[in-house]
mmCIF file of C-alpha atoms in Angstrom:
data_model
loop_
_atom_site.group_PDB
_atom_site.id
_atom_site.type_symbol
_atom_site.label_atom_id
_atom_site.label_comp_id
_atom_site.label_asym_id
_atom_site.label_seq_id
_atom_site.Cartn_x
_atom_site.Cartn_y
_atom_site.Cartn_z
ATOM 1 C CA MET D 34 60.922 -169.509 -85.638
ATOM 2 C CA ALA D 35 58.277 -167.559 -87.484
ATOM 3 C CA THR D 36 54.840 -169.102 -87.136
ATOM 4 C CA PRO D 37 52.720 -168.753 -90.294
ATOM 5 C CA ASP D 38 49.700 -166.477 -89.947
ATOM 6 C CA PHE D 39 47.273 -169.276 -90.796
ATOM 7 C CA VAL D 40 48.591 -171.326 -87.850
ATOM 8 C CA LEU D 41 48.202 -168.351 -85.500
ATOM 9 C CA GLU D 42 44.594 -167.955 -86.677
ATOM 10 C CA LEU D 43 43.890 -171.667 -86.126
ATOM 11 C CA ARG D 44 45.410 -171.438 -82.645
ATOM 12 C CA ARG D 45 42.909 -168.684 -81.783
ATOM 13 C CA HIS D 46 40.177 -171.285 -82.289
ATOM 14 C CA VAL D 47 41.731 -174.517 -80.998
ATOM 15 C CA GLY D 48 44.154 -173.259 -78.377
ATOM 16 C CA THR D 49 47.019 -175.676 -77.837
ATOM 17 C CA ALA D 50 45.135 -178.755 -79.131
ATOM 18 C CA PRO D 51 47.024 -180.926 -81.632
ATOM 19 C CA LEU D 52 47.157 -179.445 -85.128
ATOM 20 C CA PRO D 53 47.904 -181.679 -88.107
ATOM 21 C CA LEU D 54 50.280 -179.740 -90.375
ATOM 22 C CA VAL D 55 52.235 -180.607 -93.512
ATOM 23 C CA GLY D 56 55.925 -179.841 -93.341
ATOM 24 C CA VAL D 57 58.611 -179.964 -95.999
ATOM 25 C CA THR D 58 62.306 -180.705 -95.799
ATOM 26 C CA ALA D 59 64.497 -179.573 -98.697
ATOM 27 C CA ILE D 60 67.685 -181.638 -99.053
ATOM 28 C CA ILE D 61 69.608 -179.258 -101.320
ATOM 29 C CA VAL D 62 72.598 -180.742 -103.136
ATOM 30 C CA ARG D 63 75.331 -178.962 -105.080
ATOM 31 C CA GLY D 64 77.919 -181.388 -106.451
ATOM 32 C CA ASP D 65 79.267 -183.300 -103.443
ATOM 33 C CA GLU D 66 77.899 -180.797 -100.905
ATOM 34 C CA ILE D 67 74.652 -180.304 -99.034
ATOM 35 C CA LEU D 68 73.169 -177.062 -97.726
ATOM 36 C CA LEU D 69 72.698 -177.017 -93.949
ATOM 37 C CA GLY D 70 71.842 -174.325 -91.475
ATOM 38 C CA ARG D 71 72.137 -173.829 -87.743
ATOM 39 C CA ARG D 72 68.683 -173.198 -86.272
ATOM 40 C CA SER D 73 68.341 -170.042 -84.219
ATOM 41 C CA ASP D 74 65.918 -171.629 -81.723
ATOM 42 C CA ASN D 75 67.930 -174.694 -80.653
ATOM 43 C CA GLY D 76 71.310 -174.545 -82.428
ATOM 44 C CA ALA D 77 70.742 -177.809 -84.325
ATOM 45 C CA LEU D 78 72.400 -178.299 -87.716
ATOM 46 C CA THR D 79 69.583 -179.137 -90.155
ATOM 47 C CA PRO D 80 68.459 -179.016 -93.759
ATOM 48 C CA ILE D 81 65.967 -176.335 -94.777
ATOM 49 C CA THR D 82 62.484 -177.047 -93.378
ATOM 50 C CA GLY D 83 59.135 -175.329 -93.257
ATOM 51 C CA ILE D 84 55.358 -175.538 -93.260
ATOM 52 C CA VAL D 85 53.190 -175.803 -96.377
ATOM 53 C CA ASP D 86 50.782 -172.866 -96.644
ATOM 54 C CA PRO D 87 47.084 -173.537 -97.373
ATOM 55 C CA GLY D 88 46.610 -174.234 -101.087
ATOM 56 C CA GLU D 89 50.372 -174.362 -101.741
ATOM 57 C CA GLU D 90 51.954 -177.236 -103.628
ATOM 58 C CA PRO D 91 54.461 -178.982 -101.316
ATOM 59 C CA ALA D 92 57.327 -178.793 -103.841
ATOM 60 C CA ASP D 93 56.682 -175.056 -104.191
ATOM 61 C CA ALA D 94 56.810 -174.764 -100.395
ATOM 62 C CA ALA D 95 60.256 -176.415 -100.382
ATOM 63 C CA ALA D 96 61.526 -173.957 -103.011
ATOM 64 C CA ARG D 97 59.971 -171.012 -101.147
ATOM 65 C CA GLU D 98 61.545 -172.054 -97.839
ATOM 66 C CA ALA D 99 64.983 -172.363 -99.478
ATOM 67 C CA LEU D 100 64.694 -168.807 -100.779
ATOM 68 C CA GLU D 101 63.233 -167.409 -97.533
ATOM 69 C CA GLU D 102 65.615 -169.148 -95.121
ATOM 70 C CA ALA D 103 68.836 -169.360 -97.131
ATOM 71 C CA GLY D 104 68.519 -166.965 -100.068
ATOM 72 C CA VAL D 105 69.065 -169.706 -102.682
ATOM 73 C CA ARG D 106 67.031 -170.766 -105.692
ATOM 74 C CA ILE D 107 66.575 -174.491 -106.112
ATOM 75 C CA ARG D 108 64.972 -177.081 -108.355
ATOM 76 C CA VAL D 109 62.886 -179.674 -106.540
ATOM 77 C CA ASP D 110 63.889 -182.954 -108.174
ATOM 78 C CA ARG D 111 61.870 -185.636 -106.434
ATOM 79 C CA LEU D 112 59.919 -186.717 -103.393
ATOM 80 C CA ALA D 113 62.195 -188.891 -101.264
ATOM 81 C CA TRP D 114 60.298 -189.735 -98.072
ATOM 82 C CA VAL D 115 56.837 -189.310 -96.582
ATOM 83 C CA HIS D 116 56.582 -189.844 -92.841
ATOM 84 C CA GLN D 117 54.619 -188.826 -89.788
ATOM 85 C CA MET D 118 56.911 -187.180 -87.267
ATOM 86 C CA PRO D 119 56.464 -187.897 -83.558
ATOM 87 C CA ARG D 120 54.027 -185.511 -81.881
ATOM 88 C CA LEU D 121 55.768 -182.274 -80.922
ATOM 89 C CA THR D 122 54.880 -180.022 -78.002
ATOM 90 C CA TYR D 123 56.397 -176.552 -78.104
ATOM 91 C CA GLY D 124 57.442 -174.623 -75.002
ATOM 92 C CA ASN D 125 54.219 -172.580 -75.088
ATOM 93 C CA GLY D 126 52.136 -175.784 -74.972
ATOM 94 C CA ASP D 127 51.140 -175.863 -78.647
ATOM 95 C CA VAL D 128 50.935 -179.446 -79.921
ATOM 96 C CA VAL D 129 51.621 -180.325 -83.579
ATOM 97 C CA ASP D 130 51.505 -183.510 -85.640
ATOM 98 C CA TYR D 131 53.672 -182.930 -88.721
ATOM 99 C CA LEU D 132 53.397 -185.010 -91.858
ATOM 100 C CA ASP D 133 56.851 -184.397 -93.326
ATOM 101 C CA LEU D 134 57.553 -184.520 -97.061
ATOM 102 C CA VAL D 135 61.275 -184.796 -97.796
ATOM 103 C CA PHE D 136 62.424 -183.581 -101.210
ATOM 104 C CA ARG D 137 65.755 -184.018 -102.944
ATOM 105 C CA CYS D 138 66.613 -180.676 -104.505
ATOM 106 C CA SER D 139 69.353 -179.211 -106.681
ATOM 107 C CA TRP D 140 70.930 -175.816 -106.138
ATOM 108 C CA ILE D 141 70.418 -173.395 -109.050
ATOM 109 C CA GLU D 142 71.815 -170.066 -107.857
ATOM 110 C CA GLY D 143 72.552 -167.815 -104.931
ATOM 111 C CA GLU D 144 75.108 -167.791 -102.158
ATOM 112 C CA PRO D 145 73.505 -169.031 -98.952
ATOM 113 C CA TYR D 146 73.065 -166.723 -95.989
ATOM 114 C CA PRO D 147 70.647 -166.663 -93.017
ATOM 115 C CA ALA D 148 67.998 -164.671 -94.876
ATOM 116 C CA ASP D 149 65.072 -164.530 -92.432
ATOM 117 C CA GLY D 150 66.587 -165.133 -89.013
ATOM 118 C CA GLU D 151 65.389 -168.739 -88.646
ATOM 119 C CA MET D 152 69.023 -169.809 -89.069
ATOM 120 C CA THR D 153 72.099 -168.231 -87.483
ATOM 121 C CA GLU D 154 74.343 -169.599 -90.242
ATOM 122 C CA VAL D 155 73.831 -171.398 -93.547
ATOM 123 C CA ALA D 156 76.638 -173.099 -95.474
ATOM 124 C CA TRP D 157 77.606 -175.921 -97.795
ATOM 125 C CA HIS D 158 78.851 -179.084 -96.068
ATOM 126 C CA PRO D 159 80.630 -182.079 -97.647
ATOM 127 C CA LEU D 160 78.280 -185.041 -98.103
ATOM 128 C CA ASP D 161 80.920 -187.308 -96.581
ATOM 129 C CA ASP D 162 81.098 -185.265 -93.351
ATOM 130 C CA LEU D 163 77.637 -184.938 -91.785
ATOM 131 C CA GLY D 164 78.723 -185.664 -88.207
ATOM 132 C CA GLY D 165 76.998 -182.563 -86.872
ATOM 133 C CA VAL D 166 73.553 -183.639 -88.140
ATOM 134 C CA GLN D 167 71.475 -185.655 -85.679
ATOM 135 C CA GLY D 168 68.518 -188.049 -85.587
ATOM 136 C CA GLN D 169 65.573 -187.468 -87.895
ATOM 137 C CA HIS D 170 67.464 -184.881 -89.918
ATOM 138 C CA LEU D 171 70.161 -187.416 -90.785
ATOM 139 C CA ARG D 172 67.477 -189.950 -91.780
ATOM 140 C CA ARG D 173 65.921 -187.348 -94.082
ATOM 141 C CA ILE D 174 69.259 -186.690 -95.768
ATOM 142 C CA GLU D 175 69.918 -190.409 -96.201
ATOM 143 C CA ALA D 176 66.475 -190.915 -97.787
ATOM 144 C CA ALA D 177 67.041 -188.056 -100.246
ATOM 145 C CA LEU D 178 70.504 -189.300 -101.205
ATOM 146 C CA GLU D 179 69.425 -192.885 -101.941
ATOM 147 C CA ASP D 180 70.530 -193.820 -105.425
ATOM 148 C CA VAL D 181 69.184 -197.048 -106.893
ATOM 149 C CA ASP D 182 70.102 -196.559 -110.535
ATOM 150 C CA GLY D 183 73.310 -194.502 -110.462
ATOM 151 C CA GLY D 184 71.372 -191.432 -111.607
ATOM 152 C CA GLY D 185 70.431 -190.095 -108.191
ATOM 153 C CA THR D 186 66.943 -191.546 -108.167
ATOM 154 C CA ALA D 187 65.068 -193.904 -105.907
ATOM 155 C CA PRO D 188 61.373 -194.459 -105.295
ATOM 156 C CA ALA D 189 59.859 -192.385 -102.530
ATOM 157 C CA ARG D 190 59.936 -194.074 -99.136
ATOM 158 C CA PHE D 191 56.666 -194.295 -97.213
ATOM 159 C CA GLU D 192 56.086 -195.260 -93.588
ATOM 160 C CA GLY D 193 53.188 -197.414 -92.428
ATOM 161 C CA GLY D 194 50.393 -198.513 -94.704
ATOM 162 C CA THR D 195 50.057 -202.106 -93.519
ATOM 163 C CA VAL D 196 47.439 -203.809 -91.350
ATOM 164 C CA ASP D 197 50.163 -204.539 -88.765
ATOM 165 C CA ASP D 198 51.018 -200.822 -88.583
ATOM 166 C CA LEU D 199 47.348 -199.936 -88.089
ATOM 167 C CA GLU D 200 46.912 -202.512 -85.329
ATOM 168 C CA ALA D 201 50.037 -201.244 -83.535
ATOM 169 C CA ALA D 202 48.719 -197.687 -83.641
ATOM 170 C CA ARG D 203 45.487 -198.636 -81.822
#
């Protein structure tokens, strides 16, 4: 996976210490299909994900990642879920705490293909057959597909934010 230049520069200063980063997940829907890709680093079937660049609007980051990773143009429709991912330690020892912003997006144009090498394949998958998607990625898809009014909308889901959550984190 390509590491953004700004992260490499930060790593020069902090080594492998935990970095708080903002990530985005683009749940891209076209009719009754969702765009998924097979990651080149671990083979997992996932939605499009990426890191927000400094000064970049998160929704713009989701659209940029869709174009960079899959060669498709999208419209970012709404924020679906905000959550802190479990701390991640990469094989080289780098530690990251990702705040993940999950967006429901609509496909506009372009036939998907693995545009930048982060995915080995990218394709449309039926929404009713997501058996190959695991764990957190499936939860992200479910959050983005929530429909409370029949029009494809639901309020954004947030984790934490209560005194009990704060006490448990201590």
